[in-house]
mmCIF file with all atom_site columns, C-alpha atoms in Angstrom:
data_model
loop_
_atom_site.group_PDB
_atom_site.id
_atom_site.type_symbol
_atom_site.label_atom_id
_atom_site.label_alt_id
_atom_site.label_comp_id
_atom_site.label_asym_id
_atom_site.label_entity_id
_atom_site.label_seq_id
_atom_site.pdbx_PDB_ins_code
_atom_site.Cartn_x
_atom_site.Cartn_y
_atom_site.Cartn_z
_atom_site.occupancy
_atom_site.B_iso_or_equiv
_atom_site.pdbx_formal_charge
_atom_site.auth_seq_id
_atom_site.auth_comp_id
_atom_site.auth_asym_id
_atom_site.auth_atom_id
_atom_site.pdbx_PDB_model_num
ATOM 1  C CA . UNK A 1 1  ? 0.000   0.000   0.000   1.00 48.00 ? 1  UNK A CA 1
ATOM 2  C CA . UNK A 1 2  ? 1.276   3.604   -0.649  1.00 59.00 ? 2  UNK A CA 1
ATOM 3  C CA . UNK A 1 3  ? 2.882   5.471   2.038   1.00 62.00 ? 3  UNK A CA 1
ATOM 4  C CA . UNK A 1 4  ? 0.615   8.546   2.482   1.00 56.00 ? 4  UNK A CA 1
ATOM 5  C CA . UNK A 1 5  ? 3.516   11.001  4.258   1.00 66.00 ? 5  UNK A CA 1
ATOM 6  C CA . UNK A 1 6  ? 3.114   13.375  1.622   1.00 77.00 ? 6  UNK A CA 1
ATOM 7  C CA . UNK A 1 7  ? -0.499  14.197  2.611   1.00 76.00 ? 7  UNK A CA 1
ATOM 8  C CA . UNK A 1 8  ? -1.330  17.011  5.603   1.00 85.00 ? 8  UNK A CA 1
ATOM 9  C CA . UNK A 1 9  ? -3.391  16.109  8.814   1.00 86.00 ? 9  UNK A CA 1
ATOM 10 C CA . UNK A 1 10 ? -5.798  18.154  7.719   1.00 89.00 ? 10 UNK A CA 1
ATOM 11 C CA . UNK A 1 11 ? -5.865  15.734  4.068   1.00 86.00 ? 11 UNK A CA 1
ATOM 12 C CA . UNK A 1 12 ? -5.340  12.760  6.089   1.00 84.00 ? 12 UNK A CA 1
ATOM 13 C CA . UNK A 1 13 ? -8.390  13.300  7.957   1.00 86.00 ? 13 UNK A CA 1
ATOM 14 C CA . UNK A 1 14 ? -10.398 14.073  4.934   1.00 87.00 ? 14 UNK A CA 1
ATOM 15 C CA . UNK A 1 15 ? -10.062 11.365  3.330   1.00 82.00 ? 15 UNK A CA 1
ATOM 16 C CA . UNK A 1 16 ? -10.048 9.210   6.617   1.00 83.00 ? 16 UNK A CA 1
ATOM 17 C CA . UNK A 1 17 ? -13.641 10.320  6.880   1.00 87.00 ? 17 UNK A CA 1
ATOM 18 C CA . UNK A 1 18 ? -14.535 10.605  2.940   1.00 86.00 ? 18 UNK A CA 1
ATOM 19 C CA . UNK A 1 19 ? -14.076 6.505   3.223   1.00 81.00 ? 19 UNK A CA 1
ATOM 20 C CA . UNK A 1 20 ? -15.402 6.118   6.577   1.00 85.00 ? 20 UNK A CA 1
ATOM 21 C CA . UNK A 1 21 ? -18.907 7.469   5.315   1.00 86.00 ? 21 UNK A CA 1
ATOM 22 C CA . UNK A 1 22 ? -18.647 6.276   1.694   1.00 81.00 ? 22 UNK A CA 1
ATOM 23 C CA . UNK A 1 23 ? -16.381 2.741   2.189   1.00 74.00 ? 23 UNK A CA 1
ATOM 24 C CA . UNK A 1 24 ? -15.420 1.161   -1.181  1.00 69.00 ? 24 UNK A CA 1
ATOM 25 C CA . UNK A 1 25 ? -17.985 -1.809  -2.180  1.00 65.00 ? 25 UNK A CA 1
ATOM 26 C CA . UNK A 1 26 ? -16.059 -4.835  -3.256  1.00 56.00 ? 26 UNK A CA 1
ATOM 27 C CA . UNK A 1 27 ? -18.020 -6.105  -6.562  1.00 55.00 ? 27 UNK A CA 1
ATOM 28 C CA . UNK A 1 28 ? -17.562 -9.767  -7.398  1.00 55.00 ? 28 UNK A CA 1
ATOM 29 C CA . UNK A 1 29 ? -15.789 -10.369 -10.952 1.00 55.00 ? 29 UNK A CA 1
ATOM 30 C CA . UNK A 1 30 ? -16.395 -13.828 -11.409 1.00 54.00 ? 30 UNK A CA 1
ATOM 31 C CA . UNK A 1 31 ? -12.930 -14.943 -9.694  1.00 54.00 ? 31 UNK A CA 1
ATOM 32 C CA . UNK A 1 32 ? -13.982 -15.028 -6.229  1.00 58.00 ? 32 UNK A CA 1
ATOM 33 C CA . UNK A 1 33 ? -14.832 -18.184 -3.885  1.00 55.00 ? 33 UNK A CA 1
ATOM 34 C CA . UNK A 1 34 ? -18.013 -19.841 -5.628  1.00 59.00 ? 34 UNK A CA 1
ATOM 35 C CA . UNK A 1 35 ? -17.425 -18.004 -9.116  1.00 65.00 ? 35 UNK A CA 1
ATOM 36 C CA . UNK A 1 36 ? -19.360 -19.454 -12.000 1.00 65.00 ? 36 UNK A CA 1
ATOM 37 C CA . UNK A 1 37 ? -16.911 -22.175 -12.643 1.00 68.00 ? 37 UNK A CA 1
ATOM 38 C CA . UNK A 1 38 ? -16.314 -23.173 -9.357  1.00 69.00 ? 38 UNK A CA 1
ATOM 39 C CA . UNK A 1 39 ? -19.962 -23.436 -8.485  1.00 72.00 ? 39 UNK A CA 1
ATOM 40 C CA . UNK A 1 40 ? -20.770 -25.668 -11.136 1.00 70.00 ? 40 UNK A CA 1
ATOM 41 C CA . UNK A 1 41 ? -18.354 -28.280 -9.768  1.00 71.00 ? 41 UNK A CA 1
ATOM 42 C CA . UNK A 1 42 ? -20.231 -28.527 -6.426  1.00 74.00 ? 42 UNK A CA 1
ATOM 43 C CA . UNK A 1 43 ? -22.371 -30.577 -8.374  1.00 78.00 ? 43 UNK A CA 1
ATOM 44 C CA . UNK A 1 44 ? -25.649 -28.508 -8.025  1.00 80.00 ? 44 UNK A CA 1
ATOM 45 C CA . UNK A 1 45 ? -28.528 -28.739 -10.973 1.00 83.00 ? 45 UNK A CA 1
ATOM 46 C CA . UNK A 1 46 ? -28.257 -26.293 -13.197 1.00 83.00 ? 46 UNK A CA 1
ATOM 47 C CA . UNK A 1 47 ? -31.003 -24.588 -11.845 1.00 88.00 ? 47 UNK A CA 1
ATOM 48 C CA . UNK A 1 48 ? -29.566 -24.192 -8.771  1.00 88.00 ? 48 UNK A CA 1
ATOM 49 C CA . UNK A 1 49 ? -27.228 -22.677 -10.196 1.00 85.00 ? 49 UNK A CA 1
ATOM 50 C CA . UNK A 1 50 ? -28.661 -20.255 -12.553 1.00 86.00 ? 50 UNK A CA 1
ATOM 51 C CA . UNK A 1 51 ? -31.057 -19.276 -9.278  1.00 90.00 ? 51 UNK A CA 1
ATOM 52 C CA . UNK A 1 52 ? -28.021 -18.334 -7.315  1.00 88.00 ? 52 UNK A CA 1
ATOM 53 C CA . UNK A 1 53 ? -25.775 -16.767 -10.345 1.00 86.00 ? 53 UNK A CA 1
ATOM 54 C CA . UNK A 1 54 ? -28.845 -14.880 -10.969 1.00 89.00 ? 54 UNK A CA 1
ATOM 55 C CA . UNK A 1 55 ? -30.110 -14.017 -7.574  1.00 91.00 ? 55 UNK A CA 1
ATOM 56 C CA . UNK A 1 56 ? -26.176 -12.643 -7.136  1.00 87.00 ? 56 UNK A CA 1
ATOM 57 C CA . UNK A 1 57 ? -26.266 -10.586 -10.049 1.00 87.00 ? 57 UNK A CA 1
ATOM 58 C CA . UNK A 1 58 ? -29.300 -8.686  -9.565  1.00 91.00 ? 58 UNK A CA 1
ATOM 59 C CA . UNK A 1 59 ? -28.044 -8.530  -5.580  1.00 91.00 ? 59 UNK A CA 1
ATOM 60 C CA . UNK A 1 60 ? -24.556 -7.327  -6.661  1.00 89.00 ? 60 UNK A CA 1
ATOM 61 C CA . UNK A 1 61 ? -23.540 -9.940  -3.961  1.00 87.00 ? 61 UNK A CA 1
ATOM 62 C CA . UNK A 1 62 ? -21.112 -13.256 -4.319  1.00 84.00 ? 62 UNK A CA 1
ATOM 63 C CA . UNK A 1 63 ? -23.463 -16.793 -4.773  1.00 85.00 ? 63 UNK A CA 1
ATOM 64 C CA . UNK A 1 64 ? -22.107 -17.511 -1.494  1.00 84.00 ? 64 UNK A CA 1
ATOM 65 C CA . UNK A 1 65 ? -23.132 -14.589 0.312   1.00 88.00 ? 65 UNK A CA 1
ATOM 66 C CA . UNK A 1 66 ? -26.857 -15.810 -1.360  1.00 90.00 ? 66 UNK A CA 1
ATOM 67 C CA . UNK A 1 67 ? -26.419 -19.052 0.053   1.00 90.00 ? 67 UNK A CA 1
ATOM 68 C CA . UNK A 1 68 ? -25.591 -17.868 3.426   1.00 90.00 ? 68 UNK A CA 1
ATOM 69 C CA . UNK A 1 69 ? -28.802 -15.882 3.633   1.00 93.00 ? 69 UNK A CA 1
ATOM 70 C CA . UNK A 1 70 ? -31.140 -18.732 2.383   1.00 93.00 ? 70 UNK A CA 1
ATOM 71 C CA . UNK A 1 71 ? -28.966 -20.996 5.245   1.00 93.00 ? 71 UNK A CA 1
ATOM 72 C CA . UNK A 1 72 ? -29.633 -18.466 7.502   1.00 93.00 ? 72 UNK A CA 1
ATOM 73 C CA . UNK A 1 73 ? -33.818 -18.265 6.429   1.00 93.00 ? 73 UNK A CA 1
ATOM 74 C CA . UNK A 1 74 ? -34.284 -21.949 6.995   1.00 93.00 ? 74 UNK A CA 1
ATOM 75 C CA . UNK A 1 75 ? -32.477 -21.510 10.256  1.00 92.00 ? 75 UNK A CA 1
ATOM 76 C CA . UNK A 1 76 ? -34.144 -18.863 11.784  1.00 92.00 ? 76 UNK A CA 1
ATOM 77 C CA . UNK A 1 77 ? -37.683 -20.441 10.979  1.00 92.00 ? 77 UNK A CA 1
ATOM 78 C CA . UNK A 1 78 ? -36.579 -23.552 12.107  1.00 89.00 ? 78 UNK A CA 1
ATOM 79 C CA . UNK A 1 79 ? -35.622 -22.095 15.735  1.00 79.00 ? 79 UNK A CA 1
#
C-alpha cells in the first residue's frame, strides 16, 4: 500500500472520513470463492445454479453470500 507522508493532517483526515462514510464496495468479478466455474463443480442442478448466479447478479452480492442468507432463512424459521 502507498505510504501517504506526503499528505497534511488536515488531508489525512479528509479522506479518513470521505471513506469512513462512503467505504469502497467490493463487486464480485467472477474470480472469487463460488465463481461461475467453481460453483458448477459442487455438483448442483443447473437450476440451482442459474437461481443463485442470478439471484447474485441482480443482488450485486457473491453466490455464497446468497447461500448464506437462504442458510440463515431456513435456520431462523426452524428455531
Amino acid at each position: 500500500m502507498n505510504n501517504y507522508t506526503d499528505m497534511t493532517d488536515e488531508e489525512y483526515g479528509a479522506l479518513d472520513e470521505e471513506l469512513t462514510r462512503n467505504p469502497p464496495r467490493i463487486i464480485s468479478n467472477g474470480n472469487d470463492w463460488l465463481s461461475q466455474r467453481e460453483i458448477r463443480i459442487l455438483g448442483l442442478k443447473n437450476m440451482t445454479v442459474n437461481y443463485l448466479l442470478t439471484k447474485a447478479k441482480a443482488a450485486n452480492k457473491s453466490p455464497a453470500q446468497i447461500i448464506d442468507e437462504l442458510v440463515g432463512k431456513e435456520i431462523a424459521a426452524a428455531v
